[in-house]
Amino acid sequence: MAEITVKDVKTGFIVDTPGGAKAYRTGDWRSQRPVYDQDRCVKCGVCYLFCPDSAIKIKEDGYVEVDEFYCKGCGICAKECWTGAFEMKPLGEEKK
Amino acid sequence: MGKRIGIEVSLAVSEAVKLCNTDVVAAYPITPQTHIVEHLSEIIADGELDAEFICVESEHSAMSACLGSAAAGARTFTATAGQGLELMHEAVYLASSMRLPMVMAVANRALSAPLSVWGDHSDVMAVRDTGWIQVFCEDGQEAFDHIIWAFRVAEDNRVLFPVMVHLDGFHLTHVVEPIYIEDREKVDSFLPPNRFPLPLDPKKPVSMGTFAPPVIYTEIKKAQEDAFQSIMPHIVECWEKFGKHFGRSYKPVETYRAEDAETLIMTMGSYGETASVAIDTLRAKGLKVGQVKLRLWRPFPFKELRDAVKGAKNLIVLDRCISSGGPGGPVASEVRSALYDEPVRPVVVGYISGLGGRDILPEQFEAMIERGIKDAAKGRTERMVILGARE
């Protein structure tokens, strides 16, 4: 997106190709990320339902994964997960 | 053949909207604009115009409905005034940024508080920077003409910007004047059907007014501004074509008895005629005075203004709005700014008068011009001079 110049701007800044927002990396806004503990997950899908950014996907085996490209680190998944499978950790401290 | 009839200016504006085969009118009635949309609702209800009249609950909704209508490629009209224009303010920016052609008649009115329904230019100046083409009308015929002209300019695919047609509240809107109402065939042959190049289409979906992060917002705004500044030739061309077609010609900056004038007075809108009377009286007394009328307010006609005031010693600018805590009146400060780089320029004296519907009589214009000449001789004037206030 950064390479677009004044000349490239379409009249009225109309977006005529769908999926433009898909390419916009909203995941780099966050200050914390959810760390997922599969051992505590019971595949209930509550995190998937509550994620406001559809950043949680259900895998074929029923467990979930977080799409880091879109996760804004809001912490709703950690708040709603009743088995405590998610823990929010500040960026840089995830691995501890 | 068209015909000259005695008609209230507001109703003449509605008749012009009818003659333009407008598709959608979304508006809320507000003094002094009410008669325009009231009459339009009658015209549409009576089947004289095949259009949708959207009764909205506020001006913000009126402008929002117009945005959708214009985006769909429909010929779109709305009208408002004063507080109503303020209420639609944020949506007004969208029309120009999204390059949606539409026409809005603004019956100029003062802003609260205290509540005033009468005319001045405070509402205009509050939307000065919204990116709309803005023109001022001096009389009813000009208001009628400029509705037709505005649709053609706005929908010109080289332009694609919305247009505000300003007519002074009450001083124009509520007076009955002899106005030449053109016939449908003649308007049809001047105004081609709306060919909006980017209409909403379910087969070819687009997003309008999308989100822009800091990496792209500047580029978009510069592209918009470049486009806005490049439309001047098309605006002038449309006036020329209007003149050839209907026999009434207009220019971005017009003058009256200005050829050899040492002192010029600049007006916008309906007070132009009153000032002309004062000019005639002062000329009869031997004073070399003339008049400049700013018709096009946005985009600002820099070159035309510089040409019009070339050779004059003094330029008195009448503002009907206060730029609170600022450099006086907004028009005077823009005129000063436009002339600042000129090696030889007149002394610009700014006066504020005619606020909230206060009349300015020809004698008061004479006094204003005489005082202006004295103030200009001092070289510099007070920043904020409000005339006519009892002290």
Short mmCIF file of C-alpha atoms in Angstrom, two decimals:
data_model
loop_
_atom_site.label_atom_id
_atom_site.label_comp_id
_atom_site.label_asym_id
_atom_site.label_seq_id
_atom_site.Cartn_x
_atom_site.Cartn_y
_atom_site.Cartn_z
CA MET A 1 0.00 0.00 0.00
CA ALA A 2 2.88 2.34 0.74
CA GLU A 3 3.92 2.51 -2.95
CA ILE A 4 0.65 4.13 -4.13
CA THR A 5 1.36 7.62 -5.45
CA VAL A 6 -0.95 10.57 -6.11
CA LYS A 7 -1.18 9.48 -9.76
CA ASP A 8 -2.39 6.01 -8.82
CA VAL A 9 -5.36 7.29 -6.80
CA LYS A 10 -8.61 6.47 -8.60
CA THR A 11 -11.30 9.16 -8.85
CA GLY A 12 -13.13 9.29 -5.53
CA PHE A 13 -10.67 6.71 -4.17
CA ILE A 14 -13.03 3.98 -5.30
CA VAL A 15 -11.94 0.48 -4.43
CA ASP A 16 -12.99 -1.77 -7.32
CA THR A 17 -11.18 -4.96 -6.37
CA PRO A 18 -12.71 -6.89 -3.50
CA GLY A 19 -10.51 -8.14 -0.70
CA GLY A 20 -8.45 -4.99 -0.23
CA ALA A 21 -9.03 -5.03 3.51
CA LYS A 22 -7.89 -8.66 3.62
CA ALA A 23 -4.39 -7.54 2.72
CA TYR A 24 -4.33 -4.95 5.49
CA ARG A 25 -2.31 -6.27 8.37
CA THR A 26 -4.35 -5.39 11.43
CA GLY A 27 -2.31 -7.75 13.58
CA ASP A 28 0.54 -5.30 13.94
CA TRP A 29 -1.52 -2.94 16.12
CA ARG A 30 -1.44 -5.14 19.14
CA SER A 31 0.58 -4.86 22.34
CA GLN A 32 -0.21 -8.36 23.57
CA ARG A 33 -0.98 -11.68 21.99
CA PRO A 34 -2.91 -14.77 23.06
CA VAL A 35 -0.82 -17.81 23.85
CA TYR A 36 -2.81 -20.98 23.30
CA ASP A 37 -2.48 -24.10 25.44
CA GLN A 38 -3.99 -26.95 23.42
CA ASP A 39 -3.93 -29.29 26.44
CA ARG A 40 -6.58 -27.16 28.18
CA CYS A 41 -8.75 -26.79 25.06
CA VAL A 42 -12.03 -28.76 24.94
CA LYS A 43 -12.87 -27.72 21.32
CA CYS A 44 -16.01 -25.85 22.41
CA GLY A 45 -15.49 -23.06 19.84
CA VAL A 46 -16.40 -20.20 22.21
CA CYS A 47 -13.18 -18.33 21.31
CA TYR A 48 -14.00 -18.73 17.61
CA LEU A 49 -17.51 -17.33 18.15
CA PHE A 50 -16.43 -14.38 20.23
CA CYS A 51 -13.38 -13.23 18.24
CA PRO A 52 -14.49 -9.88 16.73
CA ASP A 53 -11.87 -10.11 13.97
CA SER A 54 -12.43 -13.70 12.86
CA ALA A 55 -8.80 -14.24 13.70
CA ILE A 56 -9.42 -17.62 15.32
CA LYS A 57 -9.82 -20.59 13.00
CA ILE A 58 -11.03 -24.08 13.86
CA LYS A 59 -8.68 -26.70 12.50
CA GLU A 60 -9.82 -30.06 11.08
CA ASP A 61 -9.03 -31.82 14.34
CA GLY A 62 -11.31 -29.42 16.23
CA TYR A 63 -8.56 -27.49 17.99
CA VAL A 64 -8.04 -23.83 17.10
CA GLU A 65 -5.27 -21.56 15.85
CA VAL A 66 -4.86 -17.81 16.00
CA ASP A 67 -4.24 -15.90 12.77
CA GLU A 68 -1.44 -13.59 13.84
CA PHE A 69 -1.95 -11.42 10.73
CA TYR A 70 -5.33 -10.18 11.99
CA CYS A 71 -5.35 -10.72 15.77
CA LYS A 72 -5.45 -7.27 17.42
CA GLY A 73 -4.70 -8.67 20.85
CA CYS A 74 -8.01 -7.57 22.37
CA GLY A 75 -8.05 -10.45 24.85
CA ILE A 76 -11.69 -11.42 24.35
CA CYS A 77 -10.72 -15.03 23.65
CA ALA A 78 -8.80 -15.24 26.92
CA LYS A 79 -11.68 -13.65 28.82
CA GLU A 80 -14.36 -15.91 27.33
CA CYS A 81 -12.45 -19.22 27.31
CA TRP A 82 -13.89 -21.03 30.33
CA THR A 83 -11.09 -23.59 30.54
CA GLY A 84 -8.34 -20.97 30.46
CA ALA A 85 -6.68 -22.21 27.26
CA PHE A 86 -5.64 -18.68 26.31
CA GLU A 87 -3.30 -16.44 28.21
CA MET A 88 -2.60 -12.87 27.07
CA LYS A 89 1.09 -12.04 27.16
CA PRO A 90 2.75 -8.72 26.30
CA LEU A 91 4.71 -8.77 23.06
CA GLY A 92 8.26 -9.89 23.66
CA GLU A 93 7.30 -12.00 26.66
CA GLU A 94 5.31 -14.65 24.78
CA LYS A 95 7.93 -17.30 25.05
CA LYS A 96 8.38 -17.15 28.82
CA MET B 1 -40.65 29.47 -25.49
CA GLY B 2 -39.99 30.26 -21.91
CA LYS B 3 -41.76 33.12 -20.20
CA ARG B 4 -41.07 35.88 -17.73
CA ILE B 5 -43.28 35.63 -14.67
CA GLY B 6 -43.45 37.21 -11.26
CA ILE B 7 -42.43 34.47 -8.86
CA GLU B 8 -40.91 34.07 -5.43
CA VAL B 9 -37.22 33.24 -5.85
CA SER B 10 -37.48 30.05 -3.76
CA LEU B 11 -40.20 28.76 -6.05
CA ALA B 12 -38.16 29.69 -9.11
CA VAL B 13 -35.33 27.55 -7.70
CA SER B 14 -37.79 24.64 -7.35
CA GLU B 15 -38.96 25.19 -10.92
CA ALA B 16 -35.33 25.02 -12.10
CA VAL B 17 -34.86 21.74 -10.24
CA LYS B 18 -37.99 20.45 -11.99
CA LEU B 19 -36.75 21.55 -15.42
CA CYS B 20 -33.50 19.68 -14.78
CA ASN B 21 -35.39 16.36 -14.55
CA THR B 22 -33.96 15.73 -11.12
CA ASP B 23 -34.32 12.11 -9.95
CA VAL B 24 -33.99 12.43 -6.19
CA VAL B 25 -34.65 15.21 -3.69
CA ALA B 26 -33.82 14.50 -0.06
CA ALA B 27 -34.29 17.48 2.20
CA TYR B 28 -35.56 18.78 5.47
CA PRO B 29 -37.39 22.09 5.65
CA ILE B 30 -35.53 24.85 7.48
CA THR B 31 -36.03 28.61 7.36
CA PRO B 32 -35.26 30.40 5.06
CA GLN B 33 -34.91 27.47 2.69
CA THR B 34 -38.33 25.89 3.44
CA HIS B 35 -40.23 27.23 0.42
CA ILE B 36 -37.79 25.56 -1.97
CA VAL B 37 -38.37 22.00 -0.77
CA GLU B 38 -42.00 22.64 0.11
CA HIS B 39 -42.69 23.61 -3.48
CA LEU B 40 -40.59 20.70 -4.77
CA SER B 41 -42.62 18.24 -2.70
CA GLU B 42 -45.77 19.68 -4.31
CA ILE B 43 -44.27 19.43 -7.80
CA ILE B 44 -43.36 15.79 -7.20
CA ALA B 45 -46.67 14.93 -5.52
CA ASP B 46 -48.56 16.48 -8.44
CA GLY B 47 -46.65 14.28 -10.87
CA GLU B 48 -45.01 17.24 -12.62
CA LEU B 49 -41.61 15.74 -11.89
CA ASP B 50 -40.94 12.01 -11.83
CA ALA B 51 -38.65 11.97 -8.82
CA GLU B 52 -38.27 10.45 -5.40
CA PHE B 53 -38.83 12.92 -2.59
CA ILE B 54 -37.20 11.47 0.50
CA CYS B 55 -38.65 12.95 3.69
CA VAL B 56 -35.77 12.69 6.11
CA GLU B 57 -35.71 13.41 9.83
CA SER B 58 -32.73 15.76 9.74
CA GLU B 59 -30.28 17.45 7.42
CA HIS B 60 -27.61 14.91 8.30
CA SER B 61 -29.90 12.24 6.87
CA ALA B 62 -30.72 14.46 3.90
CA MET B 63 -27.09 14.65 2.89
CA SER B 64 -26.58 10.94 3.62
CA ALA B 65 -29.51 10.03 1.36
CA CYS B 66 -28.12 12.31 -1.33
CA LEU B 67 -24.74 10.56 -1.11
CA GLY B 68 -26.36 7.21 -1.82
CA SER B 69 -28.53 8.63 -4.55
CA ALA B 70 -25.64 10.36 -6.33
CA ALA B 71 -23.51 7.22 -5.99
CA ALA B 72 -26.24 5.29 -7.77
CA GLY B 73 -26.01 7.75 -10.66
CA ALA B 74 -29.27 9.61 -9.99
CA ARG B 75 -29.53 13.36 -10.49
CA THR B 76 -29.65 14.62 -6.92
CA PHE B 77 -30.75 17.84 -5.27
CA THR B 78 -31.02 19.10 -1.73
CA ALA B 79 -31.36 22.47 -0.08
CA THR B 80 -30.61 23.76 3.38
CA ALA B 81 -29.67 26.80 5.45
CA GLY B 82 -27.86 27.90 8.60
CA GLN B 83 -28.22 25.38 11.39
CA GLY B 84 -29.27 22.71 8.90
CA LEU B 85 -26.05 23.06 6.96
CA GLU B 86 -24.15 22.73 10.23
CA LEU B 87 -26.07 19.59 11.11
CA MET B 88 -25.13 17.98 7.79
CA HIS B 89 -21.56 19.27 8.01
CA GLU B 90 -19.62 16.02 8.32
CA ALA B 91 -21.53 14.37 5.48
CA VAL B 92 -20.91 17.41 3.26
CA TYR B 93 -17.22 16.46 3.08
CA LEU B 94 -18.09 12.97 1.84
CA ALA B 95 -19.79 14.22 -1.33
CA SER B 96 -16.69 16.05 -2.53
CA SER B 97 -14.18 13.44 -1.34
CA MET B 98 -16.12 10.66 -3.03
CA ARG B 99 -16.52 12.87 -6.12
CA LEU B 100 -20.31 12.60 -6.13
CA PRO B 101 -22.03 15.21 -8.28
CA MET B 102 -25.08 16.83 -6.69
CA VAL B 103 -26.53 20.29 -6.29
CA MET B 104 -27.39 21.98 -3.01
CA ALA B 105 -29.12 25.33 -2.74
CA VAL B 106 -28.07 27.12 0.43
CA ALA B 107 -30.37 29.90 1.63
CA ASN B 108 -27.67 31.75 3.56
CA ARG B 109 -28.50 32.27 7.21
CA ALA B 110 -26.78 33.35 10.41
CA LEU B 111 -25.76 30.79 13.03
CA SER B 112 -26.95 30.50 16.63
CA ALA B 113 -26.70 31.70 19.34
CA PRO B 114 -28.73 33.84 19.57
CA LEU B 115 -31.15 32.11 17.25
CA SER B 116 -31.46 34.00 14.01
CA VAL B 117 -33.27 32.84 10.92
CA TRP B 118 -32.13 35.86 8.91
CA GLY B 119 -29.41 36.06 6.34
CA ASP B 120 -25.67 36.37 6.50
CA HIS B 121 -22.74 34.26 5.35
CA SER B 122 -21.77 32.52 8.59
CA ASP B 123 -23.13 29.18 7.37
CA VAL B 124 -21.29 29.47 4.06
CA MET B 125 -17.98 30.18 5.71
CA ALA B 126 -18.33 27.21 8.03
CA VAL B 127 -18.38 24.91 4.97
CA ARG B 128 -15.78 26.89 3.07
CA ASP B 129 -13.19 24.11 3.10
CA THR B 130 -15.43 21.14 2.32
CA GLY B 131 -14.27 20.84 -1.31
CA TRP B 132 -17.55 21.84 -2.96
CA ILE B 133 -17.79 24.22 -5.91
CA GLN B 134 -19.50 27.30 -4.46
CA VAL B 135 -21.18 30.16 -6.30
CA PHE B 136 -23.10 33.21 -5.10
CA CYS B 137 -26.22 34.63 -6.69
CA GLU B 138 -27.17 38.28 -6.71
CA ASP B 139 -30.81 38.04 -7.75
CA GLY B 140 -33.57 35.54 -8.49
CA GLN B 141 -32.71 35.09 -12.14
CA GLU B 142 -29.15 34.20 -11.19
CA ALA B 143 -30.42 31.68 -8.65
CA PHE B 144 -32.68 30.06 -11.27
CA ASP B 145 -29.88 30.01 -13.84
CA HIS B 146 -27.29 28.63 -11.47
CA ILE B 147 -29.31 25.56 -10.54
CA ILE B 148 -29.29 24.51 -14.21
CA TRP B 149 -25.65 25.51 -14.61
CA ALA B 150 -24.68 23.68 -11.42
CA PHE B 151 -26.06 20.34 -12.55
CA ARG B 152 -24.12 20.55 -15.80
CA VAL B 153 -20.86 21.46 -14.04
CA ALA B 154 -21.23 18.89 -11.29
CA GLU B 155 -22.05 16.04 -13.66
CA ASP B 156 -19.38 16.96 -16.22
CA ASN B 157 -17.18 13.86 -16.14
CA ARG B 158 -14.09 16.07 -16.19
CA VAL B 159 -15.34 17.75 -12.99
CA LEU B 160 -17.38 15.39 -10.75
CA PHE B 161 -17.61 17.68 -7.76
CA PRO B 162 -20.79 18.73 -5.93
CA VAL B 163 -21.98 22.34 -6.23
CA MET B 164 -23.45 24.71 -3.65
CA VAL B 165 -25.59 27.52 -5.02
CA HIS B 166 -25.74 30.28 -2.42
CA LEU B 167 -28.69 32.62 -2.30
CA ASP B 168 -29.15 35.07 0.54
CA GLY B 169 -31.85 34.08 3.00
CA PHE B 170 -34.94 36.32 2.81
CA HIS B 171 -33.16 39.03 0.81
CA LEU B 172 -33.44 36.64 -2.13
CA THR B 173 -35.41 33.58 -1.09
CA HIS B 174 -38.57 35.37 -0.01
CA VAL B 175 -38.86 38.15 -2.56
CA VAL B 176 -41.03 38.03 -5.65
CA GLU B 177 -39.13 39.00 -8.77
CA PRO B 178 -39.74 38.93 -12.49
CA ILE B 179 -37.84 35.81 -13.53
CA TYR B 180 -37.49 34.34 -16.99
CA ILE B 181 -38.43 30.67 -16.64
CA GLU B 182 -36.90 28.69 -19.48
CA ASP B 183 -38.87 25.95 -21.22
CA ARG B 184 -38.11 22.26 -20.87
CA GLU B 185 -36.73 21.73 -24.39
CA LYS B 186 -34.23 24.51 -24.01
CA VAL B 187 -33.04 23.19 -20.64
CA ASP B 188 -32.91 19.64 -22.02
CA SER B 189 -30.71 20.73 -24.91
CA PHE B 190 -28.31 22.41 -22.45
CA LEU B 191 -28.22 19.75 -19.77
CA PRO B 192 -27.39 16.25 -20.98
CA PRO B 193 -28.57 13.24 -18.96
CA ASN B 194 -26.41 12.37 -15.97
CA ARG B 195 -23.69 9.95 -17.06
CA PHE B 196 -22.03 9.32 -13.73
CA PRO B 197 -19.07 7.13 -14.67
CA LEU B 198 -18.81 5.17 -11.44
CA PRO B 199 -22.36 4.19 -10.48
CA LEU B 200 -23.07 1.54 -7.91
CA ASP B 201 -23.82 -1.68 -9.76
CA PRO B 202 -24.47 -5.09 -8.18
CA LYS B 203 -22.76 -6.74 -11.18
CA LYS B 204 -19.59 -4.73 -10.62
CA PRO B 205 -19.34 -4.07 -6.89
CA VAL B 206 -17.11 -1.28 -5.59
CA SER B 207 -16.44 0.26 -2.20
CA MET B 208 -16.73 4.02 -1.78
CA GLY B 209 -15.39 6.18 1.00
CA THR B 210 -13.19 3.43 2.33
CA PHE B 211 -10.65 3.54 5.09
CA ALA B 212 -7.19 5.07 4.57
CA PRO B 213 -4.29 4.62 6.99
CA PRO B 214 -1.57 7.28 7.25
CA VAL B 215 0.49 5.74 4.43
CA ILE B 216 -2.10 6.64 1.80
CA TYR B 217 -4.36 9.44 3.16
CA THR B 218 -2.03 12.26 2.06
CA GLU B 219 -1.84 10.93 -1.50
CA ILE B 220 -5.62 10.68 -1.74
CA LYS B 221 -6.17 14.20 -0.44
CA LYS B 222 -3.53 15.61 -2.80
CA ALA B 223 -5.17 13.83 -5.74
CA GLN B 224 -8.53 15.35 -4.73
CA GLU B 225 -7.04 18.82 -4.35
CA ASP B 226 -5.19 18.60 -7.69
CA ALA B 227 -8.46 17.61 -9.34
CA PHE B 228 -10.38 20.42 -7.63
CA GLN B 229 -7.88 23.08 -8.69
CA SER B 230 -7.82 21.82 -12.27
CA ILE B 231 -11.56 22.25 -12.90
CA MET B 232 -11.53 26.05 -13.28
CA PRO B 233 -11.44 25.92 -17.12
CA HIS B 234 -14.48 23.63 -17.16
CA ILE B 235 -16.38 25.93 -14.79
CA VAL B 236 -15.66 28.92 -17.01
CA GLU B 237 -16.48 26.92 -20.14
CA CYS B 238 -19.86 25.95 -18.68
CA TRP B 239 -20.66 29.61 -17.99
CA GLU B 240 -19.68 30.49 -21.56
CA LYS B 241 -21.88 27.73 -22.96
CA PHE B 242 -24.70 28.86 -20.67
CA GLY B 243 -24.32 32.40 -22.00
CA LYS B 244 -24.47 31.24 -25.62
CA HIS B 245 -27.47 29.01 -24.95
CA PHE B 246 -29.61 31.21 -22.73
CA GLY B 247 -28.18 34.67 -23.40
CA ARG B 248 -27.16 35.40 -19.81
CA SER B 249 -23.42 35.32 -19.14
CA TYR B 250 -21.53 34.89 -15.89
CA LYS B 251 -17.88 34.94 -14.86
CA PRO B 252 -15.93 33.89 -11.73
CA VAL B 253 -15.28 37.57 -10.89
CA GLU B 254 -17.52 40.28 -12.28
CA THR B 255 -17.02 44.03 -12.22
CA TYR B 256 -19.19 47.13 -12.40
CA ARG B 257 -17.80 50.51 -13.47
CA ALA B 258 -14.37 49.29 -12.44
CA GLU B 259 -12.31 50.21 -15.53
CA ASP B 260 -10.70 53.41 -14.24
CA ALA B 261 -11.69 53.03 -10.57
CA GLU B 262 -9.25 54.00 -7.83
CA THR B 263 -11.41 52.44 -5.15
CA LEU B 264 -13.25 49.16 -5.52
CA ILE B 265 -15.80 47.58 -3.23
CA MET B 266 -16.11 43.82 -3.24
CA THR B 267 -19.39 42.08 -2.47
CA MET B 268 -20.75 38.56 -2.67
CA GLY B 269 -24.42 37.75 -3.10
CA SER B 270 -27.50 39.96 -2.98
CA TYR B 271 -25.83 43.09 -1.55
CA GLY B 272 -24.06 43.49 -4.88
CA GLU B 273 -27.06 45.31 -6.30
CA THR B 274 -27.36 47.71 -3.36
CA ALA B 275 -23.65 48.47 -3.61
CA SER B 276 -24.07 49.19 -7.35
CA VAL B 277 -26.63 51.89 -6.49
CA ALA B 278 -24.09 53.48 -4.14
CA ILE B 279 -21.43 53.27 -6.86
CA ASP B 280 -23.70 55.16 -9.25
CA THR B 281 -24.32 57.90 -6.67
CA LEU B 282 -20.64 58.30 -5.86
CA ARG B 283 -19.68 58.29 -9.55
CA ALA B 284 -22.19 61.11 -10.08
CA LYS B 285 -20.32 63.01 -7.35
CA GLY B 286 -17.10 62.48 -9.33
CA LEU B 287 -15.51 59.79 -7.19
CA LYS B 288 -13.62 57.14 -9.14
CA VAL B 289 -15.23 54.11 -7.55
CA GLY B 290 -16.20 50.72 -8.92
CA GLN B 291 -17.33 47.32 -7.84
CA VAL B 292 -16.01 43.77 -7.86
CA LYS B 293 -18.44 40.91 -7.38
CA LEU B 294 -17.03 37.58 -6.35
CA ARG B 295 -19.33 35.00 -7.93
CA LEU B 296 -17.14 31.93 -7.60
CA TRP B 297 -16.04 31.36 -4.02
CA ARG B 298 -14.59 27.87 -4.45
CA PRO B 299 -12.32 27.07 -6.19
CA PHE B 300 -11.05 30.58 -5.46
CA PRO B 301 -10.46 32.55 -8.68
CA PHE B 302 -6.96 33.90 -7.89
CA LYS B 303 -6.02 34.98 -11.42
CA GLU B 304 -9.40 36.54 -12.18
CA LEU B 305 -9.35 38.47 -8.89
CA ARG B 306 -5.84 39.81 -9.51
CA ASP B 307 -6.86 40.93 -13.01
CA ALA B 308 -10.05 42.58 -11.73
CA VAL B 309 -8.31 44.71 -9.08
CA LYS B 310 -5.24 45.57 -11.14
CA GLY B 311 -4.67 49.32 -11.14
CA ALA B 312 -6.94 50.09 -8.17
CA LYS B 313 -5.48 51.85 -5.12
CA ASN B 314 -8.03 50.68 -2.55
CA LEU B 315 -10.08 47.54 -2.26
CA ILE B 316 -12.87 47.50 0.32
CA VAL B 317 -14.18 44.03 1.10
CA LEU B 318 -17.58 43.51 2.71
CA ASP B 319 -17.85 40.40 4.84
CA ARG B 320 -21.14 39.14 6.24
CA CYS B 321 -19.45 36.82 8.70
CA ILE B 322 -17.02 37.17 11.61
CA SER B 323 -13.95 34.98 11.76
CA SER B 324 -14.00 34.91 15.54
CA GLY B 325 -10.71 35.87 17.09
CA GLY B 326 -9.23 35.88 13.62
CA PRO B 327 -8.24 38.38 10.98
CA GLY B 328 -11.65 40.06 10.58
CA GLY B 329 -13.85 38.62 7.86
CA PRO B 330 -12.98 35.46 5.93
CA VAL B 331 -13.39 36.99 2.47
CA ALA B 332 -11.17 39.97 3.24
CA SER B 333 -8.42 37.76 4.61
CA GLU B 334 -8.55 35.47 1.58
CA VAL B 335 -8.43 38.45 -0.75
CA ARG B 336 -5.44 39.87 1.16
CA SER B 337 -3.75 36.51 0.94
CA ALA B 338 -4.46 36.21 -2.80
CA LEU B 339 -2.91 39.62 -3.45
CA TYR B 340 0.03 39.42 -1.05
CA ASP B 341 2.50 38.14 -3.65
CA GLU B 342 1.60 40.81 -6.18
CA PRO B 343 4.33 43.46 -6.57
CA VAL B 344 1.69 46.20 -6.90
CA ARG B 345 -1.55 45.69 -5.06
CA PRO B 346 -4.39 47.75 -3.65
CA VAL B 347 -4.68 48.38 0.09
CA VAL B 348 -7.28 45.90 1.30
CA VAL B 349 -9.76 47.24 3.87
CA GLY B 350 -12.11 44.68 5.39
CA TYR B 351 -15.47 45.61 6.91
CA ILE B 352 -18.04 43.33 8.51
CA SER B 353 -21.68 44.29 8.14
CA GLY B 354 -25.10 42.91 7.32
CA LEU B 355 -24.99 40.27 10.06
CA GLY B 356 -28.11 38.30 10.94
CA GLY B 357 -30.28 39.97 8.31
CA ARG B 358 -29.35 43.60 9.15
CA ASP B 359 -30.07 45.72 6.08
CA ILE B 360 -27.33 47.76 4.47
CA LEU B 361 -28.87 50.71 2.66
CA PRO B 362 -27.27 52.39 -0.37
CA GLU B 363 -26.35 55.40 1.83
CA GLN B 364 -24.56 53.06 4.20
CA PHE B 365 -22.60 51.61 1.29
CA GLU B 366 -21.66 55.16 0.33
CA ALA B 367 -20.48 55.84 3.87
CA MET B 368 -18.61 52.52 3.89
CA ILE B 369 -16.77 53.38 0.69
CA GLU B 370 -15.92 56.90 1.88
CA ARG B 371 -14.64 55.57 5.17
CA GLY B 372 -12.70 52.87 3.28
CA ILE B 373 -10.88 55.48 1.25
CA LYS B 374 -9.87 57.31 4.48
CA ASP B 375 -8.83 54.10 6.25
CA ALA B 376 -6.81 52.95 3.24
CA ALA B 377 -4.96 56.27 3.19
CA LYS B 378 -3.68 55.49 6.68
CA GLY B 379 -2.01 52.44 5.15
CA ARG B 380 -3.27 49.96 7.67
CA THR B 381 -6.64 49.32 9.19
CA GLU B 382 -8.02 47.72 12.29
CA ARG B 383 -8.30 43.96 12.07
CA MET B 384 -11.95 43.54 13.01
CA VAL B 385 -14.18 46.42 12.00
CA ILE B 386 -17.86 45.69 12.49
CA LEU B 387 -19.97 48.45 11.01
CA GLY B 388 -23.36 49.54 12.23
CA ALA B 389 -23.13 48.28 15.81
CA ARG B 390 -24.57 50.82 18.32
CA GLU B 391 -21.87 51.58 20.85
#
